[in-house]
PDB file of C-alpha atoms in Angstrom:
ATOM      1  CA  UNK A 701      22.472   9.680 -18.716  1.00 61.00           C
ATOM      2  CA  UNK A 702      25.814  10.713 -17.278  1.00 63.00           C
ATOM      3  CA  UNK A 703      26.297  10.680 -13.605  1.00 83.00           C
ATOM      4  CA  UNK A 704      25.940  13.920 -11.724  1.00 94.00           C
ATOM      5  CA  UNK A 705      29.319  15.467 -10.648  1.00 95.00           C
ATOM      6  CA  UNK A 706      30.275  17.086  -7.419  1.00 95.00           C
ATOM      7  CA  UNK A 707      30.833  20.281  -9.472  1.00 97.00           C
ATOM      8  CA  UNK A 708      27.183  20.246 -10.506  1.00 97.00           C
ATOM      9  CA  UNK A 709      25.968  19.728  -7.017  1.00 97.00           C
ATOM     10  CA  UNK A 710      28.035  22.713  -5.932  1.00 97.00           C
ATOM     11  CA  UNK A 711      26.480  24.699  -8.700  1.00 98.00           C
ATOM     12  CA  UNK A 712      23.040  23.665  -7.504  1.00 98.00           C
ATOM     13  CA  UNK A 713      23.824  25.001  -3.932  1.00 97.00           C
ATOM     14  CA  UNK A 714      25.116  28.255  -5.375  1.00 98.00           C
ATOM     15  CA  UNK A 715      22.281  28.923  -7.905  1.00 98.00           C
ATOM     16  CA  UNK A 716      19.378  27.174  -6.227  1.00 98.00           C
ATOM     17  CA  UNK A 717      18.690  25.140  -9.398  1.00 98.00           C
ATOM     18  CA  UNK A 718      20.467  22.680 -11.718  1.00 98.00           C
ATOM     19  CA  UNK A 719      19.677  21.718 -15.312  1.00 98.00           C
ATOM     20  CA  UNK A 720      20.454  18.158 -16.263  1.00 98.00           C
ATOM     21  CA  UNK A 721      19.867  17.624 -19.958  1.00 98.00           C
ATOM     22  CA  UNK A 722      18.637  14.201 -21.195  1.00 97.00           C
ATOM     23  CA  UNK A 723      18.093  12.863 -17.702  1.00 98.00           C
ATOM     24  CA  UNK A 724      15.202  10.757 -18.984  1.00 98.00           C
ATOM     25  CA  UNK A 725      14.957   9.030 -22.308  1.00 98.00           C
ATOM     26  CA  UNK A 726      12.500   9.991 -25.081  1.00 98.00           C
ATOM     27  CA  UNK A 727      10.779   6.610 -24.429  1.00 98.00           C
ATOM     28  CA  UNK A 728      10.286   7.449 -20.768  1.00 98.00           C
ATOM     29  CA  UNK A 729       8.777  10.830 -21.735  1.00 98.00           C
ATOM     30  CA  UNK A 730       6.525   9.271 -24.288  1.00 98.00           C
ATOM     31  CA  UNK A 731       5.258   6.704 -21.874  1.00 98.00           C
ATOM     32  CA  UNK A 732       4.241   9.488 -19.508  1.00 98.00           C
ATOM     33  CA  UNK A 733       2.567  11.426 -22.173  1.00 98.00           C
ATOM     34  CA  UNK A 734       0.550   8.420 -23.542  1.00 98.00           C
ATOM     35  CA  UNK A 735      -0.455   7.451 -19.891  1.00 98.00           C
ATOM     36  CA  UNK A 736      -1.735  10.995 -19.352  1.00 98.00           C
ATOM     37  CA  UNK A 737      -3.802  10.868 -22.562  1.00 97.00           C
ATOM     38  CA  UNK A 738      -5.447   7.712 -21.199  1.00 97.00           C
ATOM     39  CA  UNK A 739      -6.163   9.362 -17.957  1.00 97.00           C
ATOM     40  CA  UNK A 740      -7.609  12.504 -19.650  1.00 96.00           C
ATOM     41  CA  UNK A 741      -9.713  10.357 -21.970  1.00 94.00           C
ATOM     42  CA  UNK A 742     -11.427   8.794 -18.915  1.00 94.00           C
ATOM     43  CA  UNK A 743     -11.754  12.203 -17.142  1.00 92.00           C
ATOM     44  CA  UNK A 744     -15.091  13.159 -15.772  1.00 86.00           C
ATOM     45  CA  UNK A 745     -15.577  16.942 -15.189  1.00 83.00           C
ATOM     46  CA  UNK A 746     -15.812  17.483 -11.400  1.00 84.00           C
ATOM     47  CA  UNK A 747     -19.375  18.227 -10.327  1.00 81.00           C
ATOM     48  CA  UNK A 748     -18.325  21.618  -8.844  1.00 78.00           C
ATOM     49  CA  UNK A 749     -17.355  22.741 -12.411  1.00 80.00           C
ATOM     50  CA  UNK A 750     -20.816  21.788 -13.642  1.00 76.00           C
ATOM     51  CA  UNK A 751     -23.156  23.920 -11.528  1.00 69.00           C
ATOM     52  CA  UNK A 752     -24.546  26.957 -13.336  1.00 65.00           C
ATOM     53  CA  UNK A 753     -23.551  30.248 -11.596  1.00 57.00           C
ATOM     54  CA  UNK A 754     -26.496  32.277 -10.397  1.00 57.00           C
ATOM     55  CA  UNK A 755     -26.364  34.370  -7.197  1.00 61.00           C
ATOM     56  CA  UNK A 756     -23.325  35.916  -5.663  1.00 63.00           C
ATOM     57  CA  UNK A 757     -23.729  33.688  -2.638  1.00 64.00           C
ATOM     58  CA  UNK A 758     -24.061  30.546  -4.625  1.00 65.00           C
ATOM     59  CA  UNK A 759     -20.954  31.608  -6.458  1.00 65.00           C
ATOM     60  CA  UNK A 760     -19.044  31.786  -3.213  1.00 60.00           C
ATOM     61  CA  UNK A 761     -20.274  28.472  -2.183  1.00 61.00           C
ATOM     62  CA  UNK A 762     -19.279  27.206  -5.536  1.00 62.00           C
ATOM     63  CA  UNK A 763     -15.795  28.503  -4.983  1.00 63.00           C
ATOM     64  CA  UNK A 764     -15.830  26.783  -1.530  1.00 64.00           C
ATOM     65  CA  UNK A 765     -16.815  23.489  -3.303  1.00 65.00           C
ATOM     66  CA  UNK A 766     -13.802  23.858  -5.618  1.00 73.00           C
ATOM     67  CA  UNK A 767     -11.534  24.802  -2.858  1.00 83.00           C
ATOM     68  CA  UNK A 768     -12.444  21.531  -1.079  1.00 85.00           C
ATOM     69  CA  UNK A 769     -11.794  19.787  -4.309  1.00 88.00           C
ATOM     70  CA  UNK A 770      -8.247  21.323  -4.173  1.00 90.00           C
ATOM     71  CA  UNK A 771      -7.673  20.895  -0.462  1.00 91.00           C
ATOM     72  CA  UNK A 772      -8.422  17.181  -0.492  1.00 92.00           C
ATOM     73  CA  UNK A 773      -6.431  16.439  -3.744  1.00 94.00           C
ATOM     74  CA  UNK A 774      -3.288  15.467  -1.935  1.00 96.00           C
ATOM     75  CA  UNK A 775      -4.001  11.784  -1.988  1.00 96.00           C
ATOM     76  CA  UNK A 776      -5.973  11.560  -5.237  1.00 96.00           C
ATOM     77  CA  UNK A 777      -5.701  12.141  -8.987  1.00 95.00           C
ATOM     78  CA  UNK A 778      -7.681  15.250  -9.744  1.00 94.00           C
ATOM     79  CA  UNK A 779      -8.133  17.660 -12.688  1.00 93.00           C
ATOM     80  CA  UNK A 780      -7.672  21.467 -12.786  1.00 91.00           C
ATOM     81  CA  UNK A 781      -8.713  23.520 -15.843  1.00 90.00           C
ATOM     82  CA  UNK A 782      -7.508  26.648 -17.610  1.00 88.00           C
ATOM     83  CA  UNK A 783      -9.719  29.736 -17.260  1.00 83.00           C
ATOM     84  CA  UNK A 784     -12.552  30.116 -19.780  1.00 84.00           C
ATOM     85  CA  UNK A 785     -12.572  26.533 -21.142  1.00 88.00           C
ATOM     86  CA  UNK A 786     -15.911  25.640 -19.578  1.00 86.00           C
ATOM     87  CA  UNK A 787     -19.224  27.406 -20.112  1.00 85.00           C
ATOM     88  CA  UNK A 788     -21.537  28.168 -17.185  1.00 81.00           C
ATOM     89  CA  UNK A 789     -23.019  24.685 -17.178  1.00 83.00           C
ATOM     90  CA  UNK A 790     -19.536  23.009 -17.003  1.00 83.00           C
ATOM     91  CA  UNK A 791     -19.471  21.895 -20.598  1.00 87.00           C
ATOM     92  CA  UNK A 792     -16.201  22.256 -22.603  1.00 89.00           C
ATOM     93  CA  UNK A 793     -15.944  25.061 -25.061  1.00 92.00           C
ATOM     94  CA  UNK A 794     -12.787  23.439 -26.549  1.00 90.00           C
ATOM     95  CA  UNK A 795     -11.625  19.747 -26.789  1.00 90.00           C
ATOM     96  CA  UNK A 796     -11.217  18.471 -23.224  1.00 88.00           C
ATOM     97  CA  UNK A 797      -7.644  17.324 -23.700  1.00 90.00           C
ATOM     98  CA  UNK A 798      -6.733  20.970 -24.540  1.00 92.00           C
ATOM     99  CA  UNK A 799      -8.591  22.314 -21.598  1.00 91.00           C
ATOM    100  CA  UNK A 800      -6.696  20.849 -18.702  1.00 93.00           C
ATOM    101  CA  UNK A 801      -4.204  22.979 -16.897  1.00 93.00           C
ATOM    102  CA  UNK A 802      -2.801  20.330 -14.541  1.00 95.00           C
ATOM    103  CA  UNK A 803      -3.468  17.012 -12.876  1.00 96.00           C
ATOM    104  CA  UNK A 804      -2.484  16.495  -9.235  1.00 95.00           C
ATOM    105  CA  UNK A 805      -1.383  15.628  -6.644  1.00 96.00           C
ATOM    106  CA  UNK A 806      -0.805  11.888  -6.195  1.00 97.00           C
ATOM    107  CA  UNK A 807       0.095  10.555  -9.580  1.00 98.00           C
ATOM    108  CA  UNK A 808       3.409   9.379  -8.033  1.00 98.00           C
ATOM    109  CA  UNK A 809       1.505   7.085  -5.699  1.00 98.00           C
ATOM    110  CA  UNK A 810      -1.460   5.846  -7.708  1.00 97.00           C
ATOM    111  CA  UNK A 811      -0.339   5.688 -11.278  1.00 98.00           C
ATOM    112  CA  UNK A 812       2.105   2.863 -12.185  1.00 98.00           C
ATOM    113  CA  UNK A 813       3.877   4.858 -14.902  1.00 98.00           C
ATOM    114  CA  UNK A 814       4.418   7.993 -12.812  1.00 98.00           C
ATOM    115  CA  UNK A 815       5.279   6.002  -9.711  1.00 98.00           C
ATOM    116  CA  UNK A 816       8.036   4.096 -11.656  1.00 98.00           C
ATOM    117  CA  UNK A 817       9.485   7.415 -12.919  1.00 98.00           C
ATOM    118  CA  UNK A 818       9.380   9.115  -9.486  1.00 98.00           C
ATOM    119  CA  UNK A 819      11.209   6.212  -7.800  1.00 98.00           C
ATOM    120  CA  UNK A 820      13.455   5.387 -10.728  1.00 98.00           C
ATOM    121  CA  UNK A 821      16.950   4.233  -9.855  1.00 97.00           C
ATOM    122  CA  UNK A 822      18.495   7.448 -11.444  1.00 97.00           C
ATOM    123  CA  UNK A 823      16.282   9.643  -9.306  1.00 98.00           C
ATOM    124  CA  UNK A 824      17.186   7.630  -6.158  1.00 98.00           C
ATOM    125  CA  UNK A 825      20.922   7.910  -7.099  1.00 97.00           C
ATOM    126  CA  UNK A 826      20.532  11.664  -7.589  1.00 97.00           C
ATOM    127  CA  UNK A 827      18.909  11.938  -4.150  1.00 98.00           C
ATOM    128  CA  UNK A 828      21.844  10.154  -2.589  1.00 97.00           C
ATOM    129  CA  UNK A 829      24.269  12.294  -4.392  1.00 96.00           C
ATOM    130  CA  UNK A 830      22.493  15.352  -2.949  1.00 97.00           C
ATOM    131  CA  UNK A 831      22.919  13.755   0.587  1.00 97.00           C
ATOM    132  CA  UNK A 832      19.235  13.128   1.060  1.00 98.00           C
ATOM    133  CA  UNK A 833      18.969  10.623   3.950  1.00 98.00           C
ATOM    134  CA  UNK A 834      15.185  10.121   4.438  1.00 98.00           C
ATOM    135  CA  UNK A 835      13.548  11.731   1.383  1.00 98.00           C
ATOM    136  CA  UNK A 836       9.811  11.377   1.046  1.00 98.00           C
ATOM    137  CA  UNK A 837       7.578  12.285  -1.958  1.00 98.00           C
ATOM    138  CA  UNK A 838       4.952  14.889  -0.872  1.00 98.00           C
ATOM    139  CA  UNK A 839       3.208  15.657  -4.133  1.00 98.00           C
ATOM    140  CA  UNK A 840       3.319  15.412  -7.894  1.00 98.00           C
ATOM    141  CA  UNK A 841       1.624  17.209 -10.847  1.00 98.00           C
ATOM    142  CA  UNK A 842       1.355  16.863 -14.585  1.00 98.00           C
ATOM    143  CA  UNK A 843       1.441  20.327 -16.110  1.00 97.00           C
ATOM    144  CA  UNK A 844       0.092  20.888 -19.637  1.00 96.00           C
ATOM    145  CA  UNK A 845       0.878  24.559 -20.420  1.00 96.00           C
ATOM    146  CA  UNK A 846      -1.600  24.431 -23.260  1.00 95.00           C
ATOM    147  CA  UNK A 847      -0.959  26.234 -26.621  1.00 94.00           C
ATOM    148  CA  UNK A 848      -2.070  29.726 -26.524  1.00 89.00           C
ATOM    149  CA  UNK A 849      -3.846  29.619 -23.262  1.00 88.00           C
ATOM    150  CA  UNK A 850      -1.312  27.969 -20.812  1.00 88.00           C
ATOM    151  CA  UNK A 851      -1.350  30.671 -18.177  1.00 89.00           C
ATOM    152  CA  UNK A 852       1.648  32.351 -16.606  1.00 91.00           C
ATOM    153  CA  UNK A 853       2.904  31.230 -13.373  1.00 93.00           C
ATOM    154  CA  UNK A 854       3.852  34.355 -11.286  1.00 93.00           C
ATOM    155  CA  UNK A 855       7.236  34.565  -9.434  1.00 95.00           C
ATOM    156  CA  UNK A 856       7.091  32.314  -6.448  1.00 95.00           C
ATOM    157  CA  UNK A 857       9.025  30.041  -4.049  1.00 97.00           C
ATOM    158  CA  UNK A 858       7.879  26.492  -3.583  1.00 97.00           C
ATOM    159  CA  UNK A 859       8.398  26.779   0.223  1.00 97.00           C
ATOM    160  CA  UNK A 860       5.515  29.333   0.324  1.00 96.00           C
ATOM    161  CA  UNK A 861       3.168  26.498  -0.369  1.00 96.00           C
ATOM    162  CA  UNK A 862       5.116  23.550   1.152  1.00 97.00           C
ATOM    163  CA  UNK A 863       6.501  24.918   4.397  1.00 97.00           C
ATOM    164  CA  UNK A 864       8.931  22.973   6.535  1.00 98.00           C
ATOM    165  CA  UNK A 865      10.803  23.686   9.765  1.00 97.00           C
ATOM    166  CA  UNK A 866      13.696  24.206   9.211  1.00 97.00           C
ATOM    167  CA  UNK A 867      13.392  25.556   5.749  1.00 96.00           C
ATOM    168  CA  UNK A 868      15.640  24.183   2.983  1.00 96.00           C
ATOM    169  CA  UNK A 869      14.115  20.698   3.109  1.00 98.00           C
ATOM    170  CA  UNK A 870      12.000  20.860  -0.041  1.00 98.00           C
ATOM    171  CA  UNK A 871      13.342  19.937  -3.479  1.00 98.00           C
ATOM    172  CA  UNK A 872      11.418  20.024  -6.759  1.00 98.00           C
ATOM    173  CA  UNK A 873      12.147  17.682  -9.707  1.00 98.00           C
ATOM    174  CA  UNK A 874      10.754  19.175 -12.966  1.00 98.00           C
ATOM    175  CA  UNK A 875      10.918  16.963 -15.980  1.00 98.00           C
ATOM    176  CA  UNK A 876      10.402  18.341 -19.487  1.00 98.00           C
ATOM    177  CA  UNK A 877       8.180  15.973 -21.485  1.00 98.00           C
ATOM    178  CA  UNK A 878       8.509  18.139 -24.570  1.00 98.00           C
ATOM    179  CA  UNK A 879      11.182  20.763 -25.442  1.00 98.00           C
ATOM    180  CA  UNK A 880      10.539  23.802 -23.173  1.00 98.00           C
ATOM    181  CA  UNK A 881      11.376  27.054 -25.012  1.00 97.00           C
ATOM    182  CA  UNK A 882      10.979  30.798 -24.331  1.00 97.00           C
ATOM    183  CA  UNK A 883       8.044  30.755 -26.806  1.00 96.00           C
ATOM    184  CA  UNK A 884       6.102  27.956 -25.058  1.00 97.00           C
ATOM    185  CA  UNK A 885       6.737  28.944 -21.501  1.00 97.00           C
ATOM    186  CA  UNK A 886       9.874  27.504 -20.093  1.00 98.00           C
ATOM    187  CA  UNK A 887      10.967  28.196 -16.492  1.00 98.00           C
ATOM    188  CA  UNK A 888      12.827  31.419 -15.452  1.00 98.00           C
ATOM    189  CA  UNK A 889      14.935  31.704 -12.250  1.00 98.00           C
ATOM    190  CA  UNK A 890      16.667  34.238 -10.164  1.00 98.00           C
ATOM    191  CA  UNK A 891      20.071  32.646  -9.575  1.00 98.00           C
ATOM    192  CA  UNK A 892      21.016  32.679  -5.848  1.00 98.00           C
ATOM    193  CA  UNK A 893      17.575  33.701  -4.662  1.00 97.00           C
ATOM    194  CA  UNK A 894      17.209  30.731  -2.495  1.00 98.00           C
ATOM    195  CA  UNK A 895      19.357  32.135   0.391  1.00 96.00           C
ATOM    196  CA  UNK A 896      17.080  34.815   1.636  1.00 91.00           C
ATOM    197  CA  UNK A 897      14.310  32.720   3.296  1.00 94.00           C
ATOM    198  CA  UNK A 898      10.651  33.293   2.570  1.00 96.00           C
ATOM    199  CA  UNK A 899       8.399  36.336   3.236  1.00 92.00           C
ATOM    200  CA  UNK A 900       4.973  34.727   2.430  1.00 94.00           C
ATOM    201  CA  UNK A 901       3.091  31.623   3.220  1.00 96.00           C
ATOM    202  CA  UNK A 902      -0.052  29.983   1.962  1.00 94.00           C
ATOM    203  CA  UNK A 903      -1.896  28.391   5.000  1.00 94.00           C
ATOM    204  CA  UNK A 904      -5.182  26.642   5.521  1.00 92.00           C
ATOM    205  CA  UNK A 905      -7.809  29.218   6.492  1.00 87.00           C
ATOM    206  CA  UNK A 906      -9.630  28.883   9.795  1.00 82.00           C
ATOM    207  CA  UNK A 907     -12.764  26.684   9.364  1.00 76.00           C
ATOM    208  CA  UNK A 908     -15.756  28.855   8.542  1.00 75.00           C
ATOM    209  CA  UNK A 909     -13.537  31.343   6.570  1.00 77.00           C
ATOM    210  CA  UNK A 910     -14.803  32.262   3.044  1.00 76.00           C
ATOM    211  CA  UNK A 911     -11.771  30.729   1.391  1.00 79.00           C
ATOM    212  CA  UNK A 912      -9.864  27.516   2.034  1.00 87.00           C
ATOM    213  CA  UNK A 913      -6.453  28.970   2.113  1.00 89.00           C
ATOM    214  CA  UNK A 914      -4.980  32.432   2.754  1.00 90.00           C
ATOM    215  CA  UNK A 915      -1.648  34.158   2.292  1.00 91.00           C
ATOM    216  CA  UNK A 916       0.271  35.376   5.401  1.00 93.00           C
ATOM    217  CA  UNK A 917       3.141  37.803   4.996  1.00 95.00           C
ATOM    218  CA  UNK A 918       3.874  40.020   1.977  1.00 92.00           C
ATOM    219  CA  UNK A 919       5.123  39.354  -1.411  1.00 87.00           C
ATOM    220  CA  UNK A 920       8.548  40.845  -2.144  1.00 90.00           C
ATOM    221  CA  UNK A 921       8.970  43.067  -5.122  1.00 92.00           C
ATOM    222  CA  UNK A 922      11.135  41.092  -7.644  1.00 94.00           C
ATOM    223  CA  UNK A 923      13.547  42.659 -10.054  1.00 94.00           C
ATOM    224  CA  UNK A 924      12.454  41.232 -13.330  1.00 95.00           C
ATOM    225  CA  UNK A 925      15.935  41.910 -14.885  1.00 97.00           C
ATOM    226  CA  UNK A 926      17.390  39.302 -12.586  1.00 98.00           C
ATOM    227  CA  UNK A 927      15.405  36.424 -14.100  1.00 98.00           C
ATOM    228  CA  UNK A 928      17.135  34.134 -16.527  1.00 98.00           C
ATOM    229  CA  UNK A 929      15.303  31.672 -18.823  1.00 98.00           C
ATOM    230  CA  UNK A 930      16.092  27.985 -18.671  1.00 98.00           C
ATOM    231  CA  UNK A 931      15.055  26.410 -21.921  1.00 98.00           C
ATOM    232  CA  UNK A 932      15.503  22.683 -21.787  1.00 98.00           C
ATOM    233  CA  UNK A 933      15.046  19.730 -24.203  1.00 98.00           C
ATOM    234  CA  UNK A 934      12.580  16.794 -23.924  1.00 98.00           C
ATOM    235  CA  UNK A 935      13.806  14.563 -21.170  1.00 98.00           C
ATOM    236  CA  UNK A 936      15.723  17.189 -19.306  1.00 98.00           C
ATOM    237  CA  UNK A 937      15.387  17.500 -15.476  1.00 98.00           C
ATOM    238  CA  UNK A 938      15.506  20.756 -13.579  1.00 98.00           C
ATOM    239  CA  UNK A 939      16.139  20.519  -9.861  1.00 98.00           C
ATOM    240  CA  UNK A 940      14.562  23.220  -7.954  1.00 98.00           C
ATOM    241  CA  UNK A 941      15.513  24.348  -4.366  1.00 98.00           C
ATOM    242  CA  UNK A 942      12.372  25.013  -2.228  1.00 98.00           C
ATOM    243  CA  UNK A 943      13.253  28.691  -1.811  1.00 98.00           C
ATOM    244  CA  UNK A 944      14.628  29.670  -5.207  1.00 98.00           C
ATOM    245  CA  UNK A 945      12.443  32.300  -6.983  1.00 98.00           C
ATOM    246  CA  UNK A 946      11.042  31.062 -10.346  1.00 98.00           C
ATOM    247  CA  UNK A 947       8.229  31.782 -12.810  1.00 97.00           C
ATOM    248  CA  UNK A 948       6.982  30.945 -16.227  1.00 97.00           C
ATOM    249  CA  UNK A 949       5.315  33.047 -18.954  1.00 96.00           C
ATOM    250  CA  UNK A 950       2.094  32.566 -20.799  1.00 93.00           C
ATOM    251  CA  UNK A 951       2.440  29.942 -23.554  1.00 95.00           C
ATOM    252  CA  UNK A 952       1.935  32.101 -26.635  1.00 93.00           C
ATOM    253  CA  UNK A 953       3.100  29.383 -29.109  1.00 96.00           C
ATOM    254  CA  UNK A 954       1.217  26.740 -31.147  1.00 96.00           C
ATOM    255  CA  UNK A 955       2.808  23.891 -29.150  1.00 95.00           C
ATOM    256  CA  UNK A 956       2.135  22.622 -25.642  1.00 96.00           C
ATOM    257  CA  UNK A 957       4.793  22.393 -22.910  1.00 97.00           C
ATOM    258  CA  UNK A 958       4.104  19.196 -20.932  1.00 98.00           C
ATOM    259  CA  UNK A 959       5.985  18.597 -17.810  1.00 98.00           C
ATOM    260  CA  UNK A 960       5.892  16.220 -14.871  1.00 98.00           C
ATOM    261  CA  UNK A 961       6.952  17.567 -11.582  1.00 98.00           C
ATOM    262  CA  UNK A 962       7.251  16.147  -8.022  1.00 98.00           C
ATOM    263  CA  UNK A 963       8.424  17.477  -4.681  1.00 98.00           C
ATOM    264  CA  UNK A 964      10.601  15.616  -2.230  1.00 98.00           C
ATOM    265  CA  UNK A 965      11.180  16.502   1.465  1.00 98.00           C
ATOM    266  CA  UNK A 966      14.157  15.386   3.522  1.00 98.00           C
ATOM    267  CA  UNK A 967      12.167  13.993   6.504  1.00 98.00           C
ATOM    268  CA  UNK A 968      15.106  13.491   8.827  1.00 98.00           C
ATOM    269  CA  UNK A 969      14.916  16.144  11.468  1.00 98.00           C
ATOM    270  CA  UNK A 970      12.230  18.013   9.636  1.00 98.00           C
ATOM    271  CA  UNK A 971       8.657  19.152  10.679  1.00 98.00           C
ATOM    272  CA  UNK A 972       5.996  19.407   7.965  1.00 98.00           C
ATOM    273  CA  UNK A 973       3.739  22.386   8.765  1.00 97.00           C
ATOM    274  CA  UNK A 974       0.203  21.510  10.051  1.00 96.00           C
ATOM    275  CA  UNK A 975      -0.810  24.705   8.227  1.00 96.00           C
ATOM    276  CA  UNK A 976       0.174  23.637   4.724  1.00 97.00           C
ATOM    277  CA  UNK A 977      -2.749  22.984   2.429  1.00 94.00           C
ATOM    278  CA  UNK A 978      -1.215  19.595   1.575  1.00 96.00           C
ATOM    279  CA  UNK A 979      -1.357  16.990   4.415  1.00 96.00           C
ATOM    280  CA  UNK A 980      -0.427  13.332   4.597  1.00 96.00           C
ATOM    281  CA  UNK A 981      -3.506  11.219   5.086  1.00 95.00           C
ATOM    282  CA  UNK A 982      -3.946   7.719   6.572  1.00 95.00           C
ATOM    283  CA  UNK A 983      -4.619   6.491   3.007  1.00 94.00           C
ATOM    284  CA  UNK A 984      -1.367   8.156   1.757  1.00 96.00           C
ATOM    285  CA  UNK A 985       1.405   8.851   4.218  1.00 97.00           C
ATOM    286  CA  UNK A 986       4.307  10.487   2.324  1.00 98.00           C
ATOM    287  CA  UNK A 987       6.078   7.589   0.616  1.00 98.00           C
ATOM    288  CA  UNK A 988       9.906   7.128   0.875  1.00 98.00           C
ATOM    289  CA  UNK A 989      11.737   8.039  -2.298  1.00 98.00           C
ATOM    290  CA  UNK A 990      14.161   5.097  -1.792  1.00 98.00           C
ATOM    291  CA  UNK A 991      11.543   2.341  -2.067  1.00 88.00           C
TER     292      UNK A 991
END
């Protein structure tokens, strides 16, 4: 992997994203893929996915159960499924390894393979080149984007979900573990869209509310003509500014689009919002990127 140039870093500040092809080796990608296969092979379906739906009220409690499952996943390795892959009893309608949508949110802390990748010397060097002084890892996810059913991700800014004061302290690292193409759901960005702040936040709902999180503010209308696709080869890394607008389409192809992604926060002079769904815990304070 060639070292990142000042010119590339300037481009990142201008566009809000940066594509670095062949940042990781094929071997590193394959080690992540085989590790996730082992994790999925041992996966138990969470109990909240197994209860048969009956009354409306039970259905709402059910959703509350799954929302707790999500809300408390920051310091665990948990499984999230594509729509329509489980029957009403929580049994798989398709092979389980093809049913998972993502695994989150603490692979970087608890899995040796993903921990090593997240804290690898080249990631740390990139952090230093970007001028990060006290970067901490806040979350990680393995995203499958399954063939034919890998759902679209609507236009969003990561800072909507991971809010800091001041803004501009969140950085996503998105690693293609297989070639990402327009057919299988590569990322799309609006260049320069990271300079307008955010208009919407996802916050923890008040206790006793019917949902665990709610959106505050309004979603802007995006001009779809402004999005550009960023296909990238296996091993490539896309750096994502916390406020840049991006999306991905449904995977309509026969091939999956696996990716490993993690988010880093510059902790120096930064306040992590107490209203974020994700909170550091005594078991897992946000670990330093540089250790």
